Short mmCIF file of C-alpha atoms and ligand atoms in Angstrom, two decimals:
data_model
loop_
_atom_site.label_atom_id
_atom_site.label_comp_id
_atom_site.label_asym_id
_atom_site.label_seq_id
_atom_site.Cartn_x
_atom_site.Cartn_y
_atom_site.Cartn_z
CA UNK T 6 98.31 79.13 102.13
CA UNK T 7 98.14 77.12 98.88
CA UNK T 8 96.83 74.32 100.62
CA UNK T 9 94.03 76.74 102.02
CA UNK T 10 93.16 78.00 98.94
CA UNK T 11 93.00 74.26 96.69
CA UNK T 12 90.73 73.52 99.63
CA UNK T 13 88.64 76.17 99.14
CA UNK T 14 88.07 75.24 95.31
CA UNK T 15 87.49 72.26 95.79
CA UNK T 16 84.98 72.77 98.72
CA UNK T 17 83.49 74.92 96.31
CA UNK T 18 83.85 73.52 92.96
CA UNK T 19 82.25 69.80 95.22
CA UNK T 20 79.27 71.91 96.35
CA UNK T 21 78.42 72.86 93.20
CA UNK T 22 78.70 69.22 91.41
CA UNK T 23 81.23 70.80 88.71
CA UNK T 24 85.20 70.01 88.20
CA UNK T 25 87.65 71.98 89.33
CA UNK T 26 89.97 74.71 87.80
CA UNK T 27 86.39 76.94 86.60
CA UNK T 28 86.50 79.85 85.88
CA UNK T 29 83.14 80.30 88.67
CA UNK T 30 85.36 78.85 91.35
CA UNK T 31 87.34 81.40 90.60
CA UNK T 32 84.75 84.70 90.34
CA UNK T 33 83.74 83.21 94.02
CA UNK T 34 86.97 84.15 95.41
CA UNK T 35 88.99 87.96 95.14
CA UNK T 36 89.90 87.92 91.58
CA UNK T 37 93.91 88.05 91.52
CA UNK T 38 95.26 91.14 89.23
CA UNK T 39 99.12 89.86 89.00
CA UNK T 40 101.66 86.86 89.08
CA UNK T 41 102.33 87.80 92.43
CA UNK T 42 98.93 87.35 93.45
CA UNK T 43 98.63 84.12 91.51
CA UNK T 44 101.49 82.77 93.00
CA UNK T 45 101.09 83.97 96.93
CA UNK T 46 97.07 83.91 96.60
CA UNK T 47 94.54 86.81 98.34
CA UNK T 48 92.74 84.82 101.11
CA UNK T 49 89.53 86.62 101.94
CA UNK T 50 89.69 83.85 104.77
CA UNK T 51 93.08 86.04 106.58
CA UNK T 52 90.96 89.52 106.29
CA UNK T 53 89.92 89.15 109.80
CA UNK T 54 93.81 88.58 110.97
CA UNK T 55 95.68 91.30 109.05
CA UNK T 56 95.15 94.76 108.77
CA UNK T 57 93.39 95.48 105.85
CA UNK T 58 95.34 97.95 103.66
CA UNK T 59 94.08 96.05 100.32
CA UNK T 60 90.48 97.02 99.91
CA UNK T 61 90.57 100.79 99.89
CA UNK T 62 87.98 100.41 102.73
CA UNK T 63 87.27 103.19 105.42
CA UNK T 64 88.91 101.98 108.45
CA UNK T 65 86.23 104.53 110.47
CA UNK T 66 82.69 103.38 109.14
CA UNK T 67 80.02 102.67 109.72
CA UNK T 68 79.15 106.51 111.50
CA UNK T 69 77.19 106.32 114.71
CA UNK T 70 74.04 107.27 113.08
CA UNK T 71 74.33 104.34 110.70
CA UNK T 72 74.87 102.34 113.09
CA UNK T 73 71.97 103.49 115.42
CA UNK T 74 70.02 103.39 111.74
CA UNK T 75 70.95 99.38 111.26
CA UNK T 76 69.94 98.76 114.81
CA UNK T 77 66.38 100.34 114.55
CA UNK T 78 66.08 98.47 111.26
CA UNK T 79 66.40 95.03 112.91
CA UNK T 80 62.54 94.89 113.48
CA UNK T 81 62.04 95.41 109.20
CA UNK T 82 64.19 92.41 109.00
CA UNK T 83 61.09 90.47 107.97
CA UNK T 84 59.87 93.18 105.68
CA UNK T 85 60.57 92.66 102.10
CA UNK T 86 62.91 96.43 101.27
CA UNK T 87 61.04 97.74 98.25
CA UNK T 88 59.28 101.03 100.08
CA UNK T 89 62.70 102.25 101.61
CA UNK T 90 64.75 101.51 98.34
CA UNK T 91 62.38 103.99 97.04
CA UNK T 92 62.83 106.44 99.40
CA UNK T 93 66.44 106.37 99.59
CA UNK T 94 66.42 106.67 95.74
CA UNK T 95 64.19 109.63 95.73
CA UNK T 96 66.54 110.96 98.94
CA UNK T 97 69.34 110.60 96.57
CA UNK T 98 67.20 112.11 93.59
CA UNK T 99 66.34 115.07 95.78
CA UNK T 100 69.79 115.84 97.01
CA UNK T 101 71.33 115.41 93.07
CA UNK T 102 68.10 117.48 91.89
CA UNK T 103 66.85 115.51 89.31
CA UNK T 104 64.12 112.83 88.58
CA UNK T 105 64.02 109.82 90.56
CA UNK T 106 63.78 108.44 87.13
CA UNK T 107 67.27 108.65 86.90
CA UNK T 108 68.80 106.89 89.65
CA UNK T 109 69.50 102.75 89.29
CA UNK T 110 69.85 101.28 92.81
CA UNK T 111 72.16 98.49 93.18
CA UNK T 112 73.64 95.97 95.46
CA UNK T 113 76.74 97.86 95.58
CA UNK T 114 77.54 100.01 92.71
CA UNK T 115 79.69 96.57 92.12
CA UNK T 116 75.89 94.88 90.86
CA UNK T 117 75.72 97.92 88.52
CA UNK T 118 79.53 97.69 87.09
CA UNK T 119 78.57 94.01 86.26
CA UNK T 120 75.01 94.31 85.14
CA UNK T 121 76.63 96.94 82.67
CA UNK T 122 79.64 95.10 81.38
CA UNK T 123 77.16 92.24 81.19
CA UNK T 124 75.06 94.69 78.70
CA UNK T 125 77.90 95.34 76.46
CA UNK T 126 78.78 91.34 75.76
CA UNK T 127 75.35 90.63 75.27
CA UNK T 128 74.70 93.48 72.90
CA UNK T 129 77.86 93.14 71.02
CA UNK T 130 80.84 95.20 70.98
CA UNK T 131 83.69 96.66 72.79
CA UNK T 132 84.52 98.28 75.76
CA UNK T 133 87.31 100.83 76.62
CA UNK T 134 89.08 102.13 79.44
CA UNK T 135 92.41 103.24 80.89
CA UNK T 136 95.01 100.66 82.42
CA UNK T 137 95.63 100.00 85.77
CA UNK T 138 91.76 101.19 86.50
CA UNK T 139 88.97 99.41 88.54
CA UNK T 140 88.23 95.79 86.15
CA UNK T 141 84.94 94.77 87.30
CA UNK T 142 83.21 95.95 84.40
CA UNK T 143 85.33 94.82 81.95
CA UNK T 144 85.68 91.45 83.59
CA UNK T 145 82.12 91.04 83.20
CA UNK T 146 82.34 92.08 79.69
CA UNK T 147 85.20 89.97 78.76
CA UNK T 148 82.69 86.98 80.43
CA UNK T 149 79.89 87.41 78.05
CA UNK T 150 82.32 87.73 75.12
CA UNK T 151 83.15 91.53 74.63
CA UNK T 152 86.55 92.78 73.81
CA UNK T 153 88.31 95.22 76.18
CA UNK T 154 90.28 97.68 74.69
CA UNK T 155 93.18 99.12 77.29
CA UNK T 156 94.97 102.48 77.30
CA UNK T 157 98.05 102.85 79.49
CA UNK T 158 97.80 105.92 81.81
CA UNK T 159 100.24 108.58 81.43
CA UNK T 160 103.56 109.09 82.88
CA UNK T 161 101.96 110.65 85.95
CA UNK T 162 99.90 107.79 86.47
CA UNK T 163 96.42 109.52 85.05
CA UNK T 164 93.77 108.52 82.25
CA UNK T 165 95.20 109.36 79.43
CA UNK T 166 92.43 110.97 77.55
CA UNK T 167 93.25 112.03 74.12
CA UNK T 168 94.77 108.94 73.74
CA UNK T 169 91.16 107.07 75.35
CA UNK T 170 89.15 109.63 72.53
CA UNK T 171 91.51 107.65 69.68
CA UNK T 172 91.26 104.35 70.65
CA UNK T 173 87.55 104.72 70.14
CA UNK T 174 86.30 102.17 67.65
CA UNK T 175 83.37 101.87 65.46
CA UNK T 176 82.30 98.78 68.02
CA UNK T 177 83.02 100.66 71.32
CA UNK T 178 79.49 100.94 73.42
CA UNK T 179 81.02 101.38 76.77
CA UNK T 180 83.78 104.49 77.31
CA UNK T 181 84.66 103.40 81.06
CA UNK T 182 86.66 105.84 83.14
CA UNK T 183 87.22 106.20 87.18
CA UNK T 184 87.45 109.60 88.68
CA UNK T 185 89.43 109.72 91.29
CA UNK T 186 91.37 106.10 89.89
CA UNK T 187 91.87 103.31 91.47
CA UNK T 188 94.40 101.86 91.57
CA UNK T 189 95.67 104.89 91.51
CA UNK T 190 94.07 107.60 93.26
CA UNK T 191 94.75 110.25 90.35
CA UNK T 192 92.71 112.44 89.14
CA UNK T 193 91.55 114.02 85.72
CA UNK T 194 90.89 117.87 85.30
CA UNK T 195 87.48 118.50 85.70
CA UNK T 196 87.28 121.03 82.86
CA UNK T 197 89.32 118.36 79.83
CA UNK T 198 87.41 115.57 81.83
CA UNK T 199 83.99 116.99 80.52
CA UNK T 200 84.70 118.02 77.18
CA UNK T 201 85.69 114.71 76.86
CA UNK T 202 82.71 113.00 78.31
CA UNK T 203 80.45 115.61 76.20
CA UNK T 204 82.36 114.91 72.75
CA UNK T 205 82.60 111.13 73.90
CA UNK T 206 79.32 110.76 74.16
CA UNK T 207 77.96 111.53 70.52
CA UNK T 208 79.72 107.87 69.94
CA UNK T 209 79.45 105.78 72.76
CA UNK T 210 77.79 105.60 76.43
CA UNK T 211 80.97 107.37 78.91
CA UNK T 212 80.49 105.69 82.06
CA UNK T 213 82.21 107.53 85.00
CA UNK T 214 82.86 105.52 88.24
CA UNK T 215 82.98 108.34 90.83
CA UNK T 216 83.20 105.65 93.54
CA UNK T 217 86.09 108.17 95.47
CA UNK T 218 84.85 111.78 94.35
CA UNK T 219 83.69 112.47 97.66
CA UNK T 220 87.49 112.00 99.42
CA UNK T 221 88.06 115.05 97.05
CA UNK T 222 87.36 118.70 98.55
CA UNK T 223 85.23 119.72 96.01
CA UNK T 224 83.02 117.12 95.00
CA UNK T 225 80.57 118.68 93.05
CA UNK T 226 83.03 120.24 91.02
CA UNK T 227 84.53 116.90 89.69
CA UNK T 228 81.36 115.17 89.35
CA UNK T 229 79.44 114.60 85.71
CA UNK T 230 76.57 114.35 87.43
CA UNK T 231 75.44 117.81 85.73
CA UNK T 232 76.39 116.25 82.09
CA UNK T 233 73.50 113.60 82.67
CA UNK T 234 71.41 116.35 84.13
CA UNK T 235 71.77 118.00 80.31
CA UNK T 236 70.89 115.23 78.61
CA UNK T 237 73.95 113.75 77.47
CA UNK T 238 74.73 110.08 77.14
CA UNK T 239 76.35 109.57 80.66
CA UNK T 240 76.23 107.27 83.35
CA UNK T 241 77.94 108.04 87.19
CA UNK T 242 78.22 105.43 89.38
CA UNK T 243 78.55 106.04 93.36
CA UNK T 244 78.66 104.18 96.33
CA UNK T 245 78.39 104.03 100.01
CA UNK T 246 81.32 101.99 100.12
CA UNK T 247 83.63 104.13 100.69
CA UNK T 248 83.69 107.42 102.02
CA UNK T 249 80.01 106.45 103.49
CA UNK T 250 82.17 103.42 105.42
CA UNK T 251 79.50 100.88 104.45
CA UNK T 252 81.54 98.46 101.97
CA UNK T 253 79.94 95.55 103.66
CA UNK T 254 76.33 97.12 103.21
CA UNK T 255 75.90 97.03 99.64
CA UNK T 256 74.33 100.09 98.65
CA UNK T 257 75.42 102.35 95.49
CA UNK T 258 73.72 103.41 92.59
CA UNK T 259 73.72 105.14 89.06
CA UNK T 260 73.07 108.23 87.39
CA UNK T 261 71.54 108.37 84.28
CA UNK T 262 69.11 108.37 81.53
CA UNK T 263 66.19 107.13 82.53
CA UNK T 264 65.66 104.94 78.93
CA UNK T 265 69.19 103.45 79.79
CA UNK T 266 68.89 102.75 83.37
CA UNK T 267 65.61 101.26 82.93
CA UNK T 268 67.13 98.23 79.91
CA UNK T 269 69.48 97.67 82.98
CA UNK T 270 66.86 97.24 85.45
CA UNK T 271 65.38 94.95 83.42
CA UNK T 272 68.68 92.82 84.00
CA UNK T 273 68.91 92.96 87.56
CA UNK T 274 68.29 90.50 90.10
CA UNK T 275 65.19 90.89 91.93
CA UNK T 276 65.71 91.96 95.61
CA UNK T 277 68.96 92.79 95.57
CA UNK T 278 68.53 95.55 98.33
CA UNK T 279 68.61 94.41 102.26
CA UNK T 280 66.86 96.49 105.44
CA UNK T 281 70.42 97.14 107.33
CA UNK T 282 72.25 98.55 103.92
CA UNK T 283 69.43 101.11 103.14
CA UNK T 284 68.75 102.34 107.04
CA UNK T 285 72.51 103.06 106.81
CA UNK T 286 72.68 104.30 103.45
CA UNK T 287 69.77 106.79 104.52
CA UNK T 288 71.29 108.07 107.79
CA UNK T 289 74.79 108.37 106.15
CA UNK T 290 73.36 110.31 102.88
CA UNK T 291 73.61 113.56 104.46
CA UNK T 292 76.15 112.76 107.35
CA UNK T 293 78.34 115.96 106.41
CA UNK T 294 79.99 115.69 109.78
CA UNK T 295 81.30 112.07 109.38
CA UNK T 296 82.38 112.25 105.37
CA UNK T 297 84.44 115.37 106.58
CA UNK T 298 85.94 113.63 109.85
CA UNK T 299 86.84 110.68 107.27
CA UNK T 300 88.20 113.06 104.41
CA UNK T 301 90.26 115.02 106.96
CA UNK T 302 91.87 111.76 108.75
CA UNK T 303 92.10 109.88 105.56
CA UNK T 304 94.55 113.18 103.93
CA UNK T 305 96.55 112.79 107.10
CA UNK T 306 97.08 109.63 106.66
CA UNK T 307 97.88 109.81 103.21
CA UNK T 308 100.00 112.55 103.75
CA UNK T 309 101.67 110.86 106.19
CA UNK T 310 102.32 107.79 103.82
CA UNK T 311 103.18 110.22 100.96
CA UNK T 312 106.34 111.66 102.96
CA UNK T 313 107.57 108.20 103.74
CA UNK T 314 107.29 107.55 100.30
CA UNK T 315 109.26 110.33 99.14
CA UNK T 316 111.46 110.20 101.91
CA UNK T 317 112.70 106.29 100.09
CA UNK T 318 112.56 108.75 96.72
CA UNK T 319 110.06 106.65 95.22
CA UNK T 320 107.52 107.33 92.39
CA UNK T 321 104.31 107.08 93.04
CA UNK T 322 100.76 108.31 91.43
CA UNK T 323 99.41 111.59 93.13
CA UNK T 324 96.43 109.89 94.67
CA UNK T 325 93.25 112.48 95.74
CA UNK T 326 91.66 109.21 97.11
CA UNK T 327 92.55 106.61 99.95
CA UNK T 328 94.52 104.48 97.62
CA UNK T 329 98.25 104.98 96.47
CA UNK T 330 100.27 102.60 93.94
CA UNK T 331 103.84 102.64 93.61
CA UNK T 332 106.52 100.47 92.15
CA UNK T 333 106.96 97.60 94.48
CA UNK T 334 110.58 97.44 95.64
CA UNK T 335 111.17 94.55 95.45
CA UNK T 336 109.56 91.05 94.15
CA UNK T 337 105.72 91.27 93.94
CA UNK T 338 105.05 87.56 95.94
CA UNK T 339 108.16 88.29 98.50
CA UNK T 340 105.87 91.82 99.69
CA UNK T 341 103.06 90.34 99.57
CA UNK T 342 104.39 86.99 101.91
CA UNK T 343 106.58 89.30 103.71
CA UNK T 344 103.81 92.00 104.59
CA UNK T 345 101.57 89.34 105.89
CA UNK T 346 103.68 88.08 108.01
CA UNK T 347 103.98 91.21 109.88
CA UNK T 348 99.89 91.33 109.57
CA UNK T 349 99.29 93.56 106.70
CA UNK T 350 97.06 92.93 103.82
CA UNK T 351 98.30 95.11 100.22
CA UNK T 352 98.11 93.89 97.43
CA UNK T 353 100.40 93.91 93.86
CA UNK T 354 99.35 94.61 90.13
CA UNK T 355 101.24 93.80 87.27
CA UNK T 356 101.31 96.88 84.83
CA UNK T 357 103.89 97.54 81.66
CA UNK T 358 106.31 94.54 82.69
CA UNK T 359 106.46 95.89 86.06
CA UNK T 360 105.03 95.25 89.74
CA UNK T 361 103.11 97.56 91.65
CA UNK T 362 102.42 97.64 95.14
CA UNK T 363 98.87 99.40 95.80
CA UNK T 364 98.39 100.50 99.53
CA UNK T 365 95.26 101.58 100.61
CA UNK T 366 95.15 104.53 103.58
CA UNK T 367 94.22 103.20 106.78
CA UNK T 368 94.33 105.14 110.07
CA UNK T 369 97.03 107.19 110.78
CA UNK T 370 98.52 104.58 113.71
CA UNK T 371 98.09 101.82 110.77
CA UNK T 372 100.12 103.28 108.85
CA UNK T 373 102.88 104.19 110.75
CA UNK T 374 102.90 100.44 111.94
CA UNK T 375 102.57 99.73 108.06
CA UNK T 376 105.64 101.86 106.83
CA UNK T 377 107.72 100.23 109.79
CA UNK T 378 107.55 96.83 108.05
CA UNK T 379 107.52 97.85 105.01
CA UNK T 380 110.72 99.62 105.74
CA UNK T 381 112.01 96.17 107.15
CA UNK T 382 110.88 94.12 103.91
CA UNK T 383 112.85 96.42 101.70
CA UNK T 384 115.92 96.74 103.81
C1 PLP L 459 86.45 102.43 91.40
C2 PLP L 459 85.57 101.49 92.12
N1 PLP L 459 84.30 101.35 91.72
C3 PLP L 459 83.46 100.51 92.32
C4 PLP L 459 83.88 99.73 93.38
C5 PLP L 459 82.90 98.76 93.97
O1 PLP L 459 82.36 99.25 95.12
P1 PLP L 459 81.00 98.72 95.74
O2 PLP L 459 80.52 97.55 94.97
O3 PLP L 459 81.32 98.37 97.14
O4 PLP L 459 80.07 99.89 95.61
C6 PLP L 459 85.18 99.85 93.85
C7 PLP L 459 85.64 99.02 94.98
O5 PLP L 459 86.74 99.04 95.42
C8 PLP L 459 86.05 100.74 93.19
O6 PLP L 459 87.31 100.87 93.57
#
């Protein structure tokens, strides 16, 4: 495994003429979030060998009319994307009811997290957030020099908002908070969640990663969507990753006001969109049929893992999404050797002195095989 991964640095570090131990060798590869990680290394080289419970992926994408929509779309593959990244935005725009004006398109909503933490180091400042939560944007903002300002979650393992509203600093230009969380899968109140976005945003820009909200029953109750729709100084990012199934696609986008969205754009790489991502994207967008087959086999599932769980009395976060985190049992690097032996990919977080275990839901027959090991590892 180690020898694997020093290979893999210095294949890369070699190709790109630069020494080893950079930090870009090190973006190139699955960032690791704890010692254990560190230590015992994630290998995006073993995904195709282990079953992959680490990337809160949906083990039952893409649908079948995405992936009759990437088949037709073979004979665009010469066709620079431009035309049907409109139309998918202004698909998108139509179904949220607002201006195409105010949806970003991205390579993922991943491009967007970056292009926006990006923002933040280059303009000076700070940005905040609750801890364990989704890094990407505050990676990139640490990158270009930005300070991140963390706020544990509370005892039930959710943002911990009154808390978030006094960290705020004079410096903070980025309020960053995930609804449902990951790592976590807990959710915020929809109700305190938007009085705090609405107060939040007379200081700073709230941005609200949504990337799960459509695992939850309601949706449109949960989302901020309508906060940008008023005017307020919001941004909601979504993706197709997820419950669309089409992680490996790269679609997602933003919400937002125009005048902000458009100083991003301005920051983007050009053509960042591809033929096979959008043709899915568009056939997905109003798939009802598949996001409720996923939602309903996904909180089976879950469920399923949740009893286990509290069958072994353990705590755990109350996730609404296809991701759960829990104490790990037992040493981080031993689970994480131990559960790829038996041909599982998790993966462990460090948080508050302790080690975490975060499991994402895959099919129901995964993770009965899953909890089997597991039960083995911790015997
Ligand atoms: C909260 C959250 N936001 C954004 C992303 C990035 O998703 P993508 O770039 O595939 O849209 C993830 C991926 O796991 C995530 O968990």
């Amino acid at each position: 495994m180690t020898t694997r991964r020093q290979w893999l640095k210095s294949a890369i570090a070699a190709g790109a003429g630069l020494p080893l131990s950079l930090s870009l060798v090190e973006q190139l590869m699955a960032a690791p979030v704890s010692r254990a990680e560190r230590l015992h290394g994630i290998e995006p080289i073993l995904n195709g060998k282990l079953v992959r419970l680490g990337s809160n992926e949906n083990p039952y994408g893409p649908s079948e009319k995405a992936r009759k929509a990437i088949i037709e779309s073979i004979v665009e593959g010469n066709r620079y994307a431009h035309d049907v990244a409109r139309q998918l935005r202004d698909a998108i725009a139509k179904k949220e009811g607002i201006a195409p004006e105010y949806v970003l398109m991205g390579c993922g909503s991943s491009e967007l997290l970056c292009l926006t933490g990006m923002s933040v180091g280059l303009e000076g400042g700070a940005v905040l957030s609750a801890y364990p939560t989704f890094r990407l944007l505050m990676d990139y903002a640490t990158k270009f020099n930005a300070r991140w300002d963390k706020v544990d979650l509370d005892a039930n393992m959710v943002h911990n908002l009154e808390a978030m509203a006094s960290a705020v600093k004079s410096d903070t230009k980025v309020i960053f908070v995930v609804n449902p969380n990951n790592p976590t899968g807990t959710i915020l109140d929809s109700v305190k969640l938007k009085n705090f976005c609405i107060e939040m945003a007379k200081k700073a820009t709230v941005f609200v990663d949504e990337a799960y909200v459509e695992f939850l029953d309601q949706p449109e109750k949960h989302t901020m969507i309508g906060l940008v729709k008023e005017g307020h100084n919001v941004i909601v990012s979504r993706t197709f990753s997820k419950v669309y199934g089409l992680a490996g696609l790269r679609i997602g986008y933003l919400i937002g006001q125009p005048d902000t969205l458009k100083k991003m754009a301005d920051r983007q790489v050009w053509g960042n969109n591809n033929q096979a991502g959008l043709a899915a994207a568009k056939a997905s967008l109003e798939d009802q049929e598949f996001i409720q087959m996923t939602r309903k086999k996904n909180a089976e599932a879950r469920d399923y893992f949740c009893k286990y769980l509290d069958s072994k009395k353990w705590f755990y976060g109350k996730s609404h999404a296809n991701v759960v985190l829990l104490p790990a049992p037992k040493d981080g690097k031993t689970i994480l050797e131990e559960t790829e032996k038996r041909g599982f990919q998790i993966r462990v977080w460090d948080y508050q002195d302790k080690e975490w275990c975060r499991v994402s839901i895959g099919t129901l027959d995964e993770m009965k095989a899953f909890t089997k090991a597991f039960d083995q590892i911790v015997a």
